[in-house]
Tab-separated table of C-alpha atoms and ligand atoms in Angstrom:
chain	number	residue	atom	x	y	z
A	1	MET	CA	25.018	21.851	9.315
A	2	SER	CA	23.874	25.076	7.831
A	3	THR	CA	20.080	26.636	8.888
A	4	ASN	CA	19.117	28.598	6.157
A	5	GLY	CA	15.156	29.566	6.935
A	6	SER	CA	13.208	28.194	4.377
A	7	ASN	CA	9.401	28.593	5.994
A	8	TYR	CA	6.883	26.202	4.344
A	9	ASP	CA	2.742	25.326	5.434
A	10	VAL	CA	4.114	22.225	5.561
A	11	ILE	CA	6.557	19.892	5.017
A	12	VAL	CA	5.620	15.489	4.560
A	13	VAL	CA	8.637	13.611	5.731
A	14	GLY	CA	9.519	10.813	2.841
A	15	SER	CA	8.054	10.210	-0.479
A	16	GLY	CA	6.643	7.049	-0.821
A	17	SER	CA	3.228	5.380	-1.184
A	18	VAL	CA	1.345	7.549	0.712
A	19	GLY	CA	3.909	11.227	0.641
A	20	ASN	CA	3.660	11.879	-2.963
A	21	PRO	CA	-0.212	11.806	-2.739
A	22	THR	CA	0.118	14.147	0.360
A	23	ALA	CA	2.476	15.833	-0.978
A	24	CYS	CA	0.415	16.928	-4.965
A	25	PHE	CA	-3.170	17.332	-2.973
A	26	LEU	CA	-1.728	19.586	-0.312
A	27	ALA	CA	-0.216	21.890	-3.143
A	28	GLN	CA	-3.369	22.238	-4.818
A	29	THR	CA	-5.088	23.766	-2.018
A	30	GLY	CA	-2.583	26.178	-2.477
A	31	LEU	CA	-0.541	25.686	0.622
A	32	LYS	CA	3.422	25.903	0.404
A	33	VAL	CA	4.971	22.211	0.346
A	34	LEU	CA	8.477	21.050	1.079
A	35	VAL	CA	8.722	17.043	1.409
A	36	LEU	CA	12.216	16.136	1.931
A	37	GLU	CA	12.949	12.103	0.837
A	38	ARG	CA	15.993	10.590	2.055
A	39	ARG	CA	16.924	8.093	-0.841
A	40	SER	CA	17.582	9.852	-4.118
A	41	ALA	CA	14.157	9.844	-6.225
A	42	SER	CA	10.638	9.781	-4.730
A	43	GLY	CA	9.075	6.558	-4.039
A	44	GLN	CA	12.237	4.449	-3.552
A	45	GLY	CA	11.435	3.252	0.131
A	46	ASP	CA	8.708	0.419	0.029
A	47	ASN	CA	6.883	2.279	-2.216
A	48	LYS	CA	8.972	0.027	-5.535
A	49	ALA	CA	8.490	-2.846	-3.492
A	50	ALA	CA	4.683	-2.677	-3.720
A	51	ILE	CA	3.121	-4.729	-6.579
A	52	GLY	CA	0.246	-2.682	-7.453
A	53	GLY	CA	-2.522	-4.497	-6.296
A	54	VAL	CA	-5.318	-1.745	-5.213
A	55	ARG	CA	-8.571	-2.827	-3.852
A	56	ALA	CA	-11.355	-1.786	-1.630
A	57	THR	CA	-12.689	-5.720	-0.946
A	58	HIS	CA	-11.569	-5.389	2.587
A	59	SER	CA	-13.053	-5.876	5.810
A	60	ASP	CA	-12.673	-2.610	7.913
A	61	PRO	CA	-14.982	0.158	6.453
A	62	GLY	CA	-11.509	3.380	7.644
A	63	LYS	CA	-10.149	1.550	5.039
A	64	ILE	CA	-13.116	0.171	2.825
A	65	LEU	CA	-13.539	3.912	2.328
A	66	THR	CA	-9.760	4.597	1.816
A	67	CYS	CA	-9.217	3.069	-0.522
A	68	ILE	CA	-12.634	3.795	-2.368
A	69	GLU	CA	-10.898	6.949	-3.014
A	70	SER	CA	-8.252	6.065	-4.055
A	71	LEU	CA	-9.787	3.837	-6.527
A	72	LYS	CA	-11.306	7.437	-7.879
A	73	ILE	CA	-8.486	8.554	-7.898
A	74	PHE	CA	-6.065	6.177	-9.912
A	75	SER	CA	-8.819	4.564	-12.059
A	76	THR	CA	-8.992	8.904	-13.353
A	77	TRP	CA	-5.924	9.866	-12.875
A	78	GLU	CA	-4.515	9.537	-16.548
A	79	GLU	CA	-8.305	11.627	-18.078
A	80	THR	CA	-7.846	14.614	-15.361
A	81	TYR	CA	-3.483	15.320	-15.220
A	82	GLY	CA	-2.979	13.518	-18.500
A	83	SER	CA	0.262	10.562	-17.901
A	84	HIS	CA	-0.087	6.702	-17.851
A	85	ILE	CA	0.399	5.115	-14.663
A	86	GLY	CA	-0.388	1.716	-16.086
A	87	TRP	CA	-4.037	1.428	-13.783
A	88	LYS	CA	-5.551	-2.207	-15.103
A	89	GLU	CA	-9.160	-2.577	-14.317
A	90	GLY	CA	-8.851	-6.075	-14.324
A	91	GLY	CA	-10.575	-6.950	-10.561
A	92	TYR	CA	-9.324	-9.463	-7.823
A	93	CYS	CA	-10.413	-12.994	-7.936
A	94	PHE	CA	-10.743	-14.808	-4.806
A	95	PRO	CA	-10.357	-18.999	-6.165
A	96	VAL	CA	-11.695	-20.758	-3.386
A	97	TYR	CA	-10.226	-24.614	-2.689
A	98	THR	CA	-11.745	-24.938	0.780
A	99	GLU	CA	-14.910	-25.164	3.010
A	100	SER	CA	-13.055	-22.742	5.495
A	101	ILE	CA	-11.442	-20.598	3.367
A	102	GLU	CA	-14.836	-20.265	1.195
A	103	LYS	CA	-16.851	-19.458	4.635
A	104	LEU	CA	-14.216	-15.933	5.257
A	105	LEU	CA	-15.536	-14.180	2.682
A	106	LYS	CA	-18.652	-15.422	2.068
A	107	GLY	CA	-18.946	-13.548	5.826
A	108	MET	CA	-16.635	-10.470	4.653
A	109	LEU	CA	-19.463	-10.007	1.334
A	110	PRO	CA	-22.399	-8.279	3.884
A	111	ILE	CA	-20.100	-5.288	5.325
A	112	GLN	CA	-18.372	-5.500	1.834
A	113	LYS	CA	-21.670	-5.047	-0.413
A	114	LYS	CA	-23.093	-2.073	2.535
A	115	PHE	CA	-20.027	0.034	1.328
A	116	GLY	CA	-21.847	-0.269	-1.626
A	117	LEU	CA	-18.621	-2.628	-3.199
A	118	ASP	CA	-19.448	-4.726	-6.715
A	119	ILE	CA	-18.130	-7.228	-4.920
A	120	ASP	CA	-19.943	-11.312	-5.251
A	121	TRP	CA	-19.299	-15.074	-4.257
A	122	VAL	CA	-19.562	-16.790	-8.215
A	123	GLY	CA	-19.365	-20.540	-9.627
A	124	PRO	CA	-16.406	-22.305	-10.622
A	125	GLU	CA	-17.663	-21.506	-14.245
A	126	ARG	CA	-16.739	-18.107	-13.510
A	127	ILE	CA	-13.428	-19.235	-12.160
A	128	ALA	CA	-12.335	-20.614	-15.031
A	129	GLU	CA	-13.353	-17.618	-17.757
A	130	LEU	CA	-11.343	-15.204	-14.969
A	131	ILE	CA	-8.951	-17.975	-14.813
A	132	PRO	CA	-7.895	-19.018	-18.335
A	133	GLY	CA	-5.934	-22.402	-17.168
A	134	ILE	CA	-7.034	-23.078	-13.349
A	135	ALA	CA	-6.534	-25.537	-11.798
A	136	GLU	CA	-10.847	-27.156	-11.840
A	137	GLU	CA	-9.932	-29.939	-9.249
A	138	GLY	CA	-11.950	-29.012	-5.653
A	139	LEU	CA	-12.433	-26.171	-7.116
A	140	ARG	CA	-15.944	-24.452	-4.653
A	141	GLY	CA	-15.671	-20.469	-6.481
A	142	GLY	CA	-14.570	-17.364	-5.017
A	143	THR	CA	-14.663	-14.123	-4.813
A	144	PHE	CA	-14.886	-11.635	-7.962
A	145	SER	CA	-15.041	-7.974	-7.821
A	146	PRO	CA	-14.392	-6.512	-11.215
A	147	HIS	CA	-13.766	-2.968	-10.804
A	148	ASP	CA	-10.438	-3.254	-8.529
A	149	GLY	CA	-7.066	-2.998	-10.099
A	150	GLN	CA	-3.637	-2.753	-10.861
A	151	VAL	CA	-0.945	-0.224	-11.270
A	152	SER	CA	1.837	0.699	-12.124
A	153	PRO	CA	3.962	2.201	-8.532
A	154	LEU	CA	7.036	2.881	-10.033
A	155	LEU	CA	4.514	5.587	-12.538
A	156	ALA	CA	2.749	6.108	-9.900
A	157	ALA	CA	5.190	8.294	-7.331
A	158	VAL	CA	6.863	9.950	-10.611
A	159	ALA	CA	3.351	11.482	-11.816
A	160	PHE	CA	2.174	12.244	-8.152
A	161	GLN	CA	5.724	14.049	-7.182
A	162	ARG	CA	5.179	16.069	-10.945
A	163	GLU	CA	1.535	17.070	-10.411
A	164	ALA	CA	3.026	17.978	-6.460
A	165	VAL	CA	5.415	19.639	-8.205
A	166	ARG	CA	2.582	21.537	-11.161
A	167	SER	CA	1.804	22.876	-7.983
A	168	GLY	CA	4.225	24.691	-6.497
A	169	ALA	CA	5.604	21.877	-3.973
A	170	VAL	CA	9.443	21.692	-3.643
A	171	TYR	CA	11.245	18.200	-3.292
A	172	HIS	CA	14.776	17.305	-1.408
A	173	PHE	CA	16.509	14.183	-2.006
A	174	ASN	CA	19.427	12.917	-0.729
A	175	GLU	CA	18.319	15.243	2.740
A	176	LYS	CA	16.799	12.800	5.712
A	177	VAL	CA	15.531	14.056	8.837
A	178	THR	CA	17.231	14.262	11.884
A	179	GLY	CA	15.308	15.990	14.182
A	180	TYR	CA	12.384	18.393	15.195
A	181	THR	CA	12.040	21.580	16.230
A	182	ARG	CA	9.451	22.538	18.962
A	183	GLU	CA	7.976	26.109	20.989
A	184	LYS	CA	5.996	24.329	23.459
A	185	ASN	CA	3.273	21.930	22.000
A	186	ARG	CA	4.176	23.162	18.757
A	187	ILE	CA	5.798	21.844	16.603
A	188	THR	CA	8.254	24.883	13.992
A	189	GLY	CA	10.336	23.072	11.503
A	190	VAL	CA	12.523	19.710	11.403
A	191	VAL	CA	16.573	18.947	10.724
A	192	THR	CA	17.972	17.578	8.828
A	193	ASP	CA	21.767	16.190	7.530
A	194	LYS	CA	21.425	19.544	5.713
A	195	ALA	CA	19.650	22.270	6.799
A	196	THR	CA	16.721	23.423	8.845
A	197	TYR	CA	13.131	23.948	7.838
A	198	GLY	CA	10.413	26.080	9.412
A	199	ALA	CA	6.562	25.602	8.766
A	200	GLY	CA	2.935	25.521	10.458
A	201	THR	CA	2.982	21.533	10.016
A	202	VAL	CA	4.772	18.577	9.404
A	203	VAL	CA	3.457	15.473	7.609
A	204	LEU	CA	5.065	11.999	8.774
A	205	ALA	CA	5.022	9.575	6.154
A	206	THR	CA	8.206	7.563	6.789
A	207	GLY	CA	6.856	3.986	6.048
A	208	ALA	CA	8.716	1.229	7.883
A	209	ASP	CA	11.235	3.767	9.499
A	210	ALA	CA	9.109	5.813	11.627
A	211	ARG	CA	9.565	4.194	14.207
A	212	GLU	CA	13.062	5.622	14.504
A	213	HIS	CA	11.190	8.723	14.747
A	214	SER	CA	9.686	8.245	17.886
A	215	GLU	CA	12.383	8.952	20.555
A	216	PRO	CA	12.800	13.188	18.861
A	217	LEU	CA	9.413	13.487	19.132
A	218	GLY	CA	8.536	11.907	21.821
A	219	ILE	CA	5.513	10.222	21.644
A	220	ASP	CA	5.330	6.207	20.840
A	221	ILE	CA	5.395	5.579	16.939
A	222	PRO	CA	4.180	1.548	17.007
A	223	VAL	CA	4.978	0.587	13.157
A	224	THR	CA	7.522	-2.067	13.368
A	225	PRO	CA	8.522	-3.105	9.463
A	226	ASP	CA	8.297	-6.971	8.819
A	227	SER	CA	10.184	-7.972	5.234
A	228	HIS	CA	8.080	-9.148	2.098
A	229	GLU	CA	9.699	-10.782	-0.799
A	230	ALA	CA	8.246	-10.440	-4.755
A	231	GLY	CA	8.908	-11.491	-9.163
A	232	ILE	CA	8.305	-10.187	-11.910
A	233	SER	CA	7.997	-12.081	-15.240
A	234	SER	CA	9.095	-11.013	-19.011
A	235	PRO	CA	6.208	-9.539	-20.778
A	236	VAL	CA	3.574	-12.291	-22.269
A	237	GLU	CA	0.672	-11.243	-24.437
A	238	GLN	CA	-2.472	-10.579	-21.371
A	239	PHE	CA	-4.756	-13.720	-20.335
A	240	LEU	CA	-5.163	-12.571	-17.434
A	241	ALA	CA	-7.136	-9.811	-16.461
A	242	PRO	CA	-7.915	-10.319	-12.285
A	243	LEU	CA	-5.116	-9.908	-9.354
A	244	VAL	CA	-5.137	-13.379	-7.570
A	245	VAL	CA	-4.859	-14.025	-4.541
A	246	ASP	CA	-5.137	-17.816	-3.782
A	247	LEU	CA	-4.938	-17.826	0.756
A	248	ARG	CA	-4.448	-21.533	1.144
A	249	PRO	CA	-1.559	-22.039	3.721
A	250	GLY	CA	1.033	-23.970	0.871
A	251	PRO	CA	1.851	-27.481	1.466
A	252	GLU	CA	5.716	-26.755	2.075
A	253	GLY	CA	5.023	-24.756	5.198
A	254	ARG	CA	6.776	-21.677	4.590
A	255	THR	CA	3.337	-19.409	2.745
A	256	ALA	CA	1.084	-18.222	4.309
A	257	ASN	CA	-1.227	-17.231	1.024
A	258	PHE	CA	0.365	-16.172	-2.052
A	259	TYR	CA	-1.580	-13.730	-4.835
A	260	PHE	CA	-0.225	-12.543	-8.436
A	261	GLY	CA	-1.406	-10.455	-11.476
A	262	GLN	CA	-0.693	-9.652	-14.943
A	263	ASN	CA	-0.396	-5.388	-14.749
A	264	SER	CA	-1.011	-3.372	-18.167
A	265	GLU	CA	2.993	-4.439	-19.793
A	266	GLY	CA	2.009	-8.079	-19.898
A	267	GLN	CA	4.336	-8.528	-17.443
A	268	ILE	CA	3.420	-11.670	-14.317
A	269	ILE	CA	3.822	-10.057	-10.763
A	270	PHE	CA	3.626	-11.773	-8.147
A	271	CYS	CA	4.338	-12.212	-3.910
A	272	TYR	CA	3.751	-13.917	-1.275
A	273	THR	CA	3.283	-13.700	2.093
A	274	PRO	CA	5.543	-15.755	4.940
A	275	LYS	CA	3.450	-17.960	7.397
A	276	GLU	CA	6.304	-17.201	9.722
A	277	LEU	CA	6.941	-13.396	9.459
A	278	PHE	CA	10.256	-11.869	9.171
A	279	VAL	CA	10.503	-9.443	11.236
A	280	GLY	CA	13.403	-6.026	11.270
A	281	THR	CA	13.883	-4.768	7.326
A	282	ASN	CA	16.190	-6.754	5.956
A	283	ARG	CA	15.968	-6.236	2.403
A	284	GLU	CA	17.991	-9.241	0.704
A	285	SER	CA	16.225	-11.843	-1.439
A	286	LEU	CA	16.378	-15.420	-0.586
A	287	SER	CA	17.322	-18.325	-2.526
A	288	GLU	CA	14.181	-20.522	-1.393
A	289	PHE	CA	11.515	-17.644	-2.808
A	290	LEU	CA	11.242	-18.277	-6.560
A	291	PRO	CA	11.309	-22.339	-6.022
A	292	ILE	CA	8.739	-21.972	-3.945
A	293	LEU	CA	6.792	-19.350	-5.251
A	294	ALA	CA	6.900	-21.627	-8.617
A	295	ASN	CA	5.578	-24.091	-7.272
A	296	ARG	CA	2.337	-22.731	-6.041
A	297	MET	CA	1.259	-20.691	-9.437
A	298	ILE	CA	2.322	-23.733	-11.410
A	299	SER	CA	-0.125	-25.904	-9.191
A	300	LEU	CA	-2.073	-23.099	-9.362
A	301	ILE	CA	-2.168	-21.991	-13.197
A	302	PRO	CA	0.019	-25.520	-14.754
A	303	ARG	CA	0.386	-23.057	-18.241
A	304	LEU	CA	2.334	-20.473	-16.220
A	305	LYS	CA	5.243	-23.163	-16.074
A	306	HIS	CA	6.745	-21.601	-18.850
A	307	LEU	CA	7.557	-18.090	-17.918
A	308	LEU	CA	10.796	-16.309	-17.908
A	309	ILE	CA	11.679	-14.283	-13.701
A	310	ARG	CA	13.151	-11.320	-14.834
A	311	ARG	CA	13.155	-10.434	-10.636
A	312	VAL	CA	12.647	-10.654	-7.649
A	313	TRP	CA	13.578	-8.231	-4.585
A	314	ARG	CA	12.436	-7.430	-0.740
A	315	GLY	CA	10.512	-5.170	0.846
A	316	CYS	CA	8.701	-4.280	3.824
A	317	TYR	CA	5.106	-4.049	5.418
A	318	PRO	CA	4.984	-1.043	7.502
A	319	MET	CA	3.219	-2.908	10.297
A	320	THR	CA	0.734	-1.463	13.109
A	321	PRO	CA	-0.147	-4.336	15.566
A	322	ASP	CA	-3.534	-3.896	14.652
A	323	GLY	CA	-3.299	-3.845	11.233
A	324	ILE	CA	-4.731	-0.562	10.916
A	325	PRO	CA	-2.765	2.565	9.974
A	326	ILE	CA	-2.316	5.779	11.789
A	327	ILE	CA	-3.559	8.326	10.208
A	328	ASP	CA	-4.366	11.595	13.261
A	329	CYS	CA	-2.354	14.082	14.712
A	330	ALA	CA	-0.347	12.983	16.813
A	331	PRO	CA	-1.400	13.102	20.836
A	332	GLY	CA	0.104	16.597	22.684
A	333	ILE	CA	2.390	17.967	19.878
A	334	ASP	CA	0.491	20.382	17.487
A	335	GLY	CA	0.947	21.302	14.313
A	336	LEU	CA	2.281	17.176	13.791
A	337	VAL	CA	0.403	14.946	11.654
A	338	LEU	CA	0.988	11.156	11.202
A	339	ALA	CA	0.935	8.939	7.894
A	340	VAL	CA	2.683	5.767	8.979
A	341	GLY	CA	1.701	1.756	9.519
A	342	MET	CA	0.211	2.142	6.388
A	343	CYS	CA	0.907	-2.611	6.280
A	344	GLY	CA	0.503	-4.642	3.490
A	345	GLN	CA	-1.894	-2.541	1.374
A	346	GLY	CA	-0.238	1.271	2.478
A	347	PHE	CA	0.252	1.635	-2.166
A	348	MET	CA	-3.400	1.155	-1.685
A	349	LEU	CA	-4.723	3.707	0.655
A	350	GLY	CA	-1.818	6.453	-0.348
A	351	PRO	CA	-4.046	8.511	-2.496
A	352	GLY	CA	-7.439	7.940	0.007
A	353	VAL	CA	-4.934	8.681	3.057
A	354	ALA	CA	-3.337	11.424	1.252
A	355	LYS	CA	-7.255	13.325	1.306
A	356	LEU	CA	-7.531	12.259	4.906
A	357	VAL	CA	-4.102	14.199	5.695
A	358	THR	CA	-4.963	16.846	3.472
A	359	SER	CA	-8.712	17.588	5.725
A	360	LEU	CA	-6.163	16.538	8.696
A	361	VAL	CA	-4.205	19.825	7.780
A	362	CYS	CA	-7.324	22.205	6.619
A	363	GLU	CA	-10.376	21.234	8.593
A	364	GLY	CA	-8.113	19.696	11.895
A	365	LYS	CA	-9.858	16.465	11.301
A	366	ALA	CA	-10.163	13.186	8.952
A	367	VAL	CA	-12.552	13.268	7.253
A	368	PHE	CA	-14.924	9.910	5.927
A	369	ALA	CA	-17.854	9.791	3.267
A	370	GLY	CA	-20.788	9.795	5.850
A	371	ASP	CA	-18.726	11.166	8.715
A	372	ILE	CA	-17.996	8.389	10.666
A	373	PRO	CA	-15.341	9.121	13.244
A	374	ASN	CA	-11.832	7.809	12.161
A	375	PRO	CA	-11.272	4.675	12.597
A	376	PHE	CA	-7.493	5.003	11.981
A	377	ARG	CA	-6.564	7.182	15.158
A	378	TYR	CA	-4.139	7.234	17.133
A	379	ASP	CA	-5.526	6.168	20.734
A	380	ARG	CA	-7.448	3.739	19.527
A	381	ASP	CA	-6.492	0.493	21.467
A	382	ILE	CA	-3.784	-0.374	19.306
A	383	SER	CA	-3.323	-4.520	20.827
A	384	ALA	CA	-3.782	-6.757	17.701
A	385	ALA	CA	-6.944	-8.488	18.564
A	386	LYS	CA	-8.870	-6.547	15.696
A	387	LYS	CA	-5.930	-7.874	13.282
A	388	GLU	CA	-7.544	-8.241	9.983
A	389	ALA	CA	-7.662	-12.003	8.305
A	390	LEU	CA	-6.569	-10.544	4.432
A	391	LYS	CA	-3.169	-8.807	3.710
B	1	LIG	C1	6.755	-7.232	-1.594
B	1	LIG	C2	5.408	-6.235	-1.364
B	1	LIG	C3	4.517	-6.406	-2.224
B	1	LIG	C4	3.469	-5.566	-1.678
B	1	LIG	N1	2.176	-5.354	-2.492
B	1	LIG	C5	1.512	-3.977	-2.400
B	1	LIG	C6	0.706	-4.453	-3.059
B	1	LIG	O1	0.251	-5.016	-3.899
B	1	LIG	N2	-0.787	-3.411	-3.027
B	1	LIG	C7	-1.153	-2.359	-2.043
B	1	LIG	O2	-1.591	-1.438	-1.477
B	1	LIG	N3	0.742	-2.350	-1.136
B	1	LIG	C8	1.240	-3.037	-0.909
B	1	LIG	N4	2.894	-3.199	-0.883
B	1	LIG	C9	2.933	-2.249	0.741
B	1	LIG	C10	3.105	-1.126	0.515
B	1	LIG	O3	4.712	-0.907	-0.468
B	1	LIG	C11	3.932	-0.569	1.500
B	1	LIG	O4	2.083	-0.562	2.255
B	1	LIG	C12	3.902	1.009	1.276
B	1	LIG	O5	4.654	1.533	0.336
B	1	LIG	C13	3.895	1.793	2.535
B	1	LIG	O6	3.952	2.946	2.060
B	1	LIG	P1	4.941	4.712	3.669
B	1	LIG	O7	4.577	5.302	2.124
B	1	LIG	O8	4.596	4.906	4.453
B	1	LIG	O9	6.319	4.160	3.485
B	1	LIG	P2	7.557	3.948	1.289
B	1	LIG	O10	6.756	4.290	0.401
B	1	LIG	O11	8.421	3.687	2.045
B	1	LIG	O12	8.246	5.344	1.844
B	1	LIG	C14	7.917	6.052	2.964
B	1	LIG	C15	9.706	6.877	2.362
B	1	LIG	O13	9.987	7.675	2.970
B	1	LIG	C16	10.974	7.633	3.582
B	1	LIG	N5	12.266	8.230	4.418
B	1	LIG	C17	11.661	7.213	6.268
B	1	LIG	N6	13.482	8.269	6.761
B	1	LIG	C18	12.482	9.436	6.401
B	1	LIG	C19	13.915	10.387	7.605
B	1	LIG	N7	14.504	9.805	8.187
B	1	LIG	N8	13.849	11.243	5.718
B	1	LIG	C20	13.209	11.444	5.188
B	1	LIG	N9	12.988	10.533	4.066
B	1	LIG	C21	12.399	9.533	4.592
B	1	LIG	C22	12.014	6.164	3.028
B	1	LIG	O14	12.961	6.650	2.166
B	1	LIG	C23	10.267	5.954	1.638
B	1	LIG	O15	11.344	6.682	0.957
B	1	LIG	C24	4.137	-4.292	-0.943
B	1	LIG	C25	5.172	-4.326	-0.741
B	1	LIG	C26	5.581	-5.183	-0.286
B	1	LIG	C27	6.485	-5.237	0.280
């Protein structure tokens, strides 16, 4: 191992959904930023597994505020920076067939409206307009939030990297962070499988691998990955504006909910949440995924039986016990910022999280609209009690 002695203001570990926008916004403040990524290119961890849904319509205030920020960044990206990231403002639609799901979704509307989100309960006729061909028997209505949307995670990763580099950030790929250097309670840099680098601040944005850094850092990082499968069809003519989430458990007893949308290229991109979670980082596709998914999709929208499926893949949700991310200065280690535990929403949270990390690094605190206390604190009661009901 060589020690090249390079010094940076900030080292970002991981170039994924969180690391890339973080590098971009930090570099834009004039800081000297190094991004270290163990894979061979940007966004090749779980960033590329995401189906690209972006919504602010959560029930947790921290996620709502962070995703409002993300939506601003994604929706204005092309006019601001000139690069196409596949932004499609088609909204999110949750069609409802059962009383219990109607109650759940209507129960979230007051908090969503309190934060100024444009979301409402609409009748079955409107849902049938929004989702052409949807099975109408038993359809009670649903929620629709027109300003949510979709983005291509692959295009976004490259776009954030490009802007980060334009602002002076340096990227090293195929380089794994294996340890950290410290002086007393202060982090002073990182050790990789190739070199040692000095930095005043280190940002940990290591996704599903975050817990591996607990031991070298000497703190518990409570992130446990579970794996989820997704797939994409060949393109068809645009017919479906919103991303659709069906919260019903599947009749086959294997799925908790499923969601899909048509991206800006015309492809249908889809995913389900398994009833029994697959804890761990296994990324092998299962033969049961497509038959189960196809049945769910065709029973919701029969005309989708003509779709040609192009490929499937499996990736991880980096989960915390309460389903809420950790974005905070690490306890007892000056100069270390944690941006981990994004769960099933790291792509949509990414740019908003990057703004929070930038305020942590530059101002010493995570700044939220309305100056609310940081809901993503490391030292909160992280037991599963508050786990969010939705993906
Ligand atoms: C099937 C599926 C569908 C999904 N759909 C959506 C969706 O529609 N919307 C949404 O918001 N989210 C979605 N997600 C969730 C989303 O993909 C994740 O929450 C998000 O990618 C996590 O971002 P991250 O930056 O924490 O991790 P990643 O994007 O995985 O980035 C972490 C990076 O750190 C690198 N790294 C780790 N350890 C080291 C090390 N020691 N040294 C150097 N580099 C290291 C990794 O290689 C990786 O590139 C989906 C996930 C799956 C699996």
